[in-house]
mmCIF file with all atom_site columns, C-alpha atoms in Angstrom:
data_model
loop_
_atom_site.group_PDB
_atom_site.id
_atom_site.type_symbol
_atom_site.label_atom_id
_atom_site.label_alt_id
_atom_site.label_comp_id
_atom_site.label_asym_id
_atom_site.label_entity_id
_atom_site.label_seq_id
_atom_site.pdbx_PDB_ins_code
_atom_site.Cartn_x
_atom_site.Cartn_y
_atom_site.Cartn_z
_atom_site.occupancy
_atom_site.B_iso_or_equiv
_atom_site.pdbx_formal_charge
_atom_site.auth_seq_id
_atom_site.auth_comp_id
_atom_site.auth_asym_id
_atom_site.auth_atom_id
_atom_site.pdbx_PDB_model_num
ATOM 1  C CA . HIS A 1 1  ? -103.968 -114.787 87.200  1.00 63.00 ? 360 HIS A CA 1
ATOM 2  C CA . VAL A 1 2  ? -102.781 -115.153 83.607  1.00 61.00 ? 361 VAL A CA 1
ATOM 3  C CA . ALA A 1 3  ? -104.240 -118.669 83.477  1.00 66.00 ? 362 ALA A CA 1
ATOM 4  C CA . ARG A 1 4  ? -107.754 -117.327 84.063  1.00 74.00 ? 363 ARG A CA 1
ATOM 5  C CA . GLU A 1 5  ? -107.441 -114.340 81.740  1.00 74.00 ? 364 GLU A CA 1
ATOM 6  C CA . GLN A 1 6  ? -105.535 -115.939 78.858  1.00 73.00 ? 365 GLN A CA 1
ATOM 7  C CA . PRO A 1 7  ? -105.719 -119.742 78.971  1.00 78.00 ? 366 PRO A CA 1
ATOM 8  C CA . LEU A 1 8  ? -104.985 -120.042 75.240  1.00 78.00 ? 367 LEU A CA 1
ATOM 9  C CA . VAL A 1 9  ? -101.673 -118.276 75.721  1.00 76.00 ? 368 VAL A CA 1
ATOM 10 C CA . LEU A 1 10 ? -100.646 -120.828 78.324  1.00 75.00 ? 369 LEU A CA 1
ATOM 11 C CA . GLY A 1 11 ? -101.796 -123.670 76.058  1.00 80.00 ? 370 GLY A CA 1
ATOM 12 C CA . ALA A 1 12 ? -99.815  -122.260 73.150  1.00 79.00 ? 371 ALA A CA 1
ATOM 13 C CA . LEU A 1 13 ? -96.801  -121.833 75.380  1.00 79.00 ? 372 LEU A CA 1
ATOM 14 C CA . GLY A 1 14 ? -97.075  -125.475 76.479  1.00 82.00 ? 373 GLY A CA 1
ATOM 15 C CA . VAL A 1 15 ? -97.218  -126.673 72.883  1.00 83.00 ? 374 VAL A CA 1
ATOM 16 C CA . ALA A 1 16 ? -94.318  -124.426 71.932  1.00 80.00 ? 375 ALA A CA 1
ATOM 17 C CA . ILE A 1 17 ? -92.200  -125.626 74.851  1.00 83.00 ? 376 ILE A CA 1
ATOM 18 C CA . GLY A 1 18 ? -92.937  -129.232 73.906  1.00 82.00 ? 377 GLY A CA 1
ATOM 19 C CA . ALA A 1 19 ? -91.956  -128.540 70.313  1.00 78.00 ? 378 ALA A CA 1
ATOM 20 C CA . ALA A 1 20 ? -88.783  -126.781 71.444  1.00 78.00 ? 379 ALA A CA 1
ATOM 21 C CA . ILE A 1 21 ? -87.821  -129.715 73.662  1.00 81.00 ? 380 ILE A CA 1
ATOM 22 C CA . GLY A 1 22 ? -88.499  -132.112 70.794  1.00 76.00 ? 381 GLY A CA 1
ATOM 23 C CA . ALA A 1 23 ? -86.411  -129.963 68.489  1.00 74.00 ? 382 ALA A CA 1
ATOM 24 C CA . CYS A 1 24 ? -83.496  -130.104 70.900  1.00 77.00 ? 383 CYS A CA 1
ATOM 25 C CA . LEU A 1 25 ? -83.415  -133.892 70.878  1.00 76.00 ? 384 LEU A CA 1
ATOM 26 C CA . PRO A 1 26 ? -80.936  -135.335 68.410  1.00 76.00 ? 385 PRO A CA 1
ATOM 27 C CA . ALA A 1 27 ? -82.359  -136.835 65.260  1.00 72.00 ? 386 ALA A CA 1
ATOM 28 C CA . THR A 1 28 ? -81.796  -140.510 64.573  1.00 79.00 ? 387 THR A CA 1
ATOM 29 C CA . ARG A 1 29 ? -80.641  -141.848 61.245  1.00 82.00 ? 388 ARG A CA 1
ATOM 30 C CA . ARG A 1 30 ? -83.968  -143.638 60.805  1.00 80.00 ? 389 ARG A CA 1
ATOM 31 C CA . GLU A 1 31 ? -85.827  -140.402 61.488  1.00 75.00 ? 390 GLU A CA 1
ATOM 32 C CA . ASP A 1 32 ? -83.723  -138.604 58.902  1.00 74.00 ? 391 ASP A CA 1
ATOM 33 C CA . GLU A 1 33 ? -84.485  -141.345 56.368  1.00 78.00 ? 392 GLU A CA 1
ATOM 34 C CA . MET A 1 34 ? -88.212  -141.256 56.994  1.00 78.00 ? 393 MET A CA 1
ATOM 35 C CA . MET A 1 35 ? -88.845  -137.587 57.681  1.00 77.00 ? 394 MET A CA 1
ATOM 36 C CA . GLY A 1 36 ? -86.034  -135.718 55.961  1.00 77.00 ? 395 GLY A CA 1
ATOM 37 C CA . SER A 1 37 ? -86.957  -132.114 55.216  1.00 82.00 ? 396 SER A CA 1
ATOM 38 C CA . VAL A 1 38 ? -90.394  -132.477 56.815  1.00 82.00 ? 397 VAL A CA 1
ATOM 39 C CA . ARG A 1 39 ? -88.710  -132.785 60.206  1.00 76.00 ? 398 ARG A CA 1
ATOM 40 C CA . ASP A 1 40 ? -86.589  -129.722 59.493  1.00 80.00 ? 399 ASP A CA 1
ATOM 41 C CA . ASP A 1 41 ? -89.699  -127.733 58.564  1.00 85.00 ? 400 ASP A CA 1
ATOM 42 C CA . LEU A 1 42 ? -91.477  -128.885 61.715  1.00 81.00 ? 401 LEU A CA 1
ATOM 43 C CA . VAL A 1 43 ? -88.494  -127.962 63.870  1.00 79.00 ? 402 VAL A CA 1
ATOM 44 C CA . GLN A 1 44 ? -88.370  -124.493 62.325  1.00 86.00 ? 403 GLN A CA 1
ATOM 45 C CA . THR A 1 45 ? -92.127  -124.021 62.799  1.00 87.00 ? 404 THR A CA 1
ATOM 46 C CA . GLY A 1 46 ? -91.836  -125.181 66.400  1.00 83.00 ? 405 GLY A CA 1
ATOM 47 C CA . ARG A 1 47 ? -89.089  -122.673 67.093  1.00 85.00 ? 406 ARG A CA 1
ATOM 48 C CA . GLU A 1 48 ? -91.111  -119.863 65.550  1.00 88.00 ? 407 GLU A CA 1
ATOM 49 C CA . LYS A 1 49 ? -94.234  -120.795 67.540  1.00 85.00 ? 408 LYS A CA 1
ATOM 50 C CA . TYR A 1 50 ? -92.172  -120.975 70.723  1.00 84.00 ? 409 TYR A CA 1
ATOM 51 C CA . GLN A 1 51 ? -90.795  -117.487 70.128  1.00 87.00 ? 410 GLN A CA 1
ATOM 52 C CA . GLU A 1 52 ? -94.273  -116.117 69.373  1.00 87.00 ? 411 GLU A CA 1
ATOM 53 C CA . ALA A 1 53 ? -95.726  -117.694 72.512  1.00 86.00 ? 412 ALA A CA 1
ATOM 54 C CA . ARG A 1 54 ? -92.798  -116.460 74.596  1.00 86.00 ? 413 ARG A CA 1
ATOM 55 C CA . ASP A 1 55 ? -93.305  -112.932 73.310  1.00 88.00 ? 414 ASP A CA 1
ATOM 56 C CA . THR A 1 56 ? -97.046  -113.107 73.984  1.00 87.00 ? 415 THR A CA 1
ATOM 57 C CA . VAL A 1 57 ? -96.469  -114.288 77.538  1.00 85.00 ? 416 VAL A CA 1
ATOM 58 C CA . LYS A 1 58 ? -93.898  -111.541 78.096  1.00 87.00 ? 417 LYS A CA 1
ATOM 59 C CA . GLU A 1 59 ? -96.385  -108.941 76.885  1.00 87.00 ? 418 GLU A CA 1
ATOM 60 C CA . ALA A 1 60 ? -99.152  -110.348 79.084  1.00 87.00 ? 419 ALA A CA 1
ATOM 61 C CA . ALA A 1 61 ? -96.827  -110.383 82.091  1.00 86.00 ? 420 ALA A CA 1
ATOM 62 C CA . GLN A 1 62 ? -95.792  -106.782 81.423  1.00 89.00 ? 421 GLN A CA 1
ATOM 63 C CA . LYS A 1 63 ? -99.424  -105.660 81.120  1.00 88.00 ? 422 LYS A CA 1
ATOM 64 C CA . THR A 1 64 ? -100.291 -107.475 84.340  1.00 87.00 ? 423 THR A CA 1
ATOM 65 C CA . SER A 1 65 ? -97.330  -105.894 86.092  1.00 89.00 ? 424 SER A CA 1
ATOM 66 C CA . ASP A 1 66 ? -98.316  -102.434 84.862  1.00 90.00 ? 425 ASP A CA 1
ATOM 67 C CA . THR A 1 67 ? -101.912 -102.951 85.988  1.00 90.00 ? 426 THR A CA 1
ATOM 68 C CA . LEU A 1 68 ? -100.775 -104.087 89.431  1.00 89.00 ? 427 LEU A CA 1
ATOM 69 C CA . LYS A 1 69 ? -98.455  -101.100 89.791  1.00 91.00 ? 428 LYS A CA 1
ATOM 70 C CA . GLU A 1 70 ? -101.257 -98.718  88.832  1.00 91.00 ? 429 GLU A CA 1
ATOM 71 C CA . ALA A 1 71 ? -103.655 -100.376 91.286  1.00 91.00 ? 430 ALA A CA 1
ATOM 72 C CA . ALA A 1 72 ? -101.063 -100.217 94.072  1.00 91.00 ? 431 ALA A CA 1
ATOM 73 C CA . GLN A 1 73 ? -100.413 -96.535  93.380  1.00 93.00 ? 432 GLN A CA 1
ATOM 74 C CA . LYS A 1 74 ? -104.145 -95.776  93.373  1.00 92.00 ? 433 LYS A CA 1
ATOM 75 C CA . THR A 1 75 ? -104.601 -97.653  96.645  1.00 91.00 ? 434 THR A CA 1
ATOM 76 C CA . ARG A 1 76 ? -101.700 -95.749  98.243  1.00 91.00 ? 435 ARG A CA 1
ATOM 77 C CA . GLU A 1 77 ? -103.211 -92.465  97.114  1.00 90.00 ? 436 GLU A CA 1
ATOM 78 C CA . GLU A 1 78 ? -106.662 -93.404  98.419  1.00 88.00 ? 437 GLU A CA 1
ATOM 79 C CA . LEU A 1 79 ? -105.231 -94.510  101.754 1.00 87.00 ? 438 LEU A CA 1
ATOM 80 C CA . SER A 1 80 ? -103.174 -91.364  101.987 1.00 86.00 ? 439 SER A CA 1
ATOM 81 C CA . SER A 1 81 ? -106.139 -89.090  101.268 1.00 85.00 ? 440 SER A CA 1
ATOM 82 C CA . SER A 1 82 ? -108.462 -90.973  103.616 1.00 80.00 ? 441 SER A CA 1
ATOM 83 C CA . SER A 1 83 ? -105.940 -90.857  106.461 1.00 77.00 ? 442 SER A CA 1
ATOM 84 C CA . SER A 1 84 ? -105.398 -87.135  105.830 1.00 73.00 ? 443 SER A CA 1
ATOM 85 C CA . SER A 1 85 ? -109.120 -86.367  105.844 1.00 68.00 ? 444 SER A CA 1
ATOM 86 C CA . GLY A 1 86 ? -109.665 -88.676  108.829 1.00 59.00 ? 445 GLY A CA 1
ATOM 87 C CA . SER A 1 87 ? -107.071 -86.855  110.932 1.00 57.00 ? 446 SER A CA 1
ATOM 88 C CA . ALA A 1 88 ? -108.378 -83.420  109.904 1.00 53.00 ? 447 ALA A CA 1
ATOM 89 C CA . GLY A 1 89 ? -111.801 -84.190  111.341 1.00 50.00 ? 448 GLY A CA 1
ATOM 90 C CA . ALA A 1 90 ? -110.400 -85.380  114.698 1.00 49.00 ? 449 ALA A CA 1
#
């Protein structure tokens, strides 16, 4: 459901998860020599993007959950009122 409504969120989450996994891998000495502070900046940016994407997905999931709860409640009420009016006419 979220994939159809917010595909960019899922794409961002995928990128953020990939960056987070990459950030968790230990740096090699050669990488430190070649990348230095650039790597550190990229790791920090990756962590921030991951947190943003995680928060966005949480919000989308909460909104979806709320919408589903409201729809279920409305359906229960409609079924309840239709069964009440159906039995009154019998």
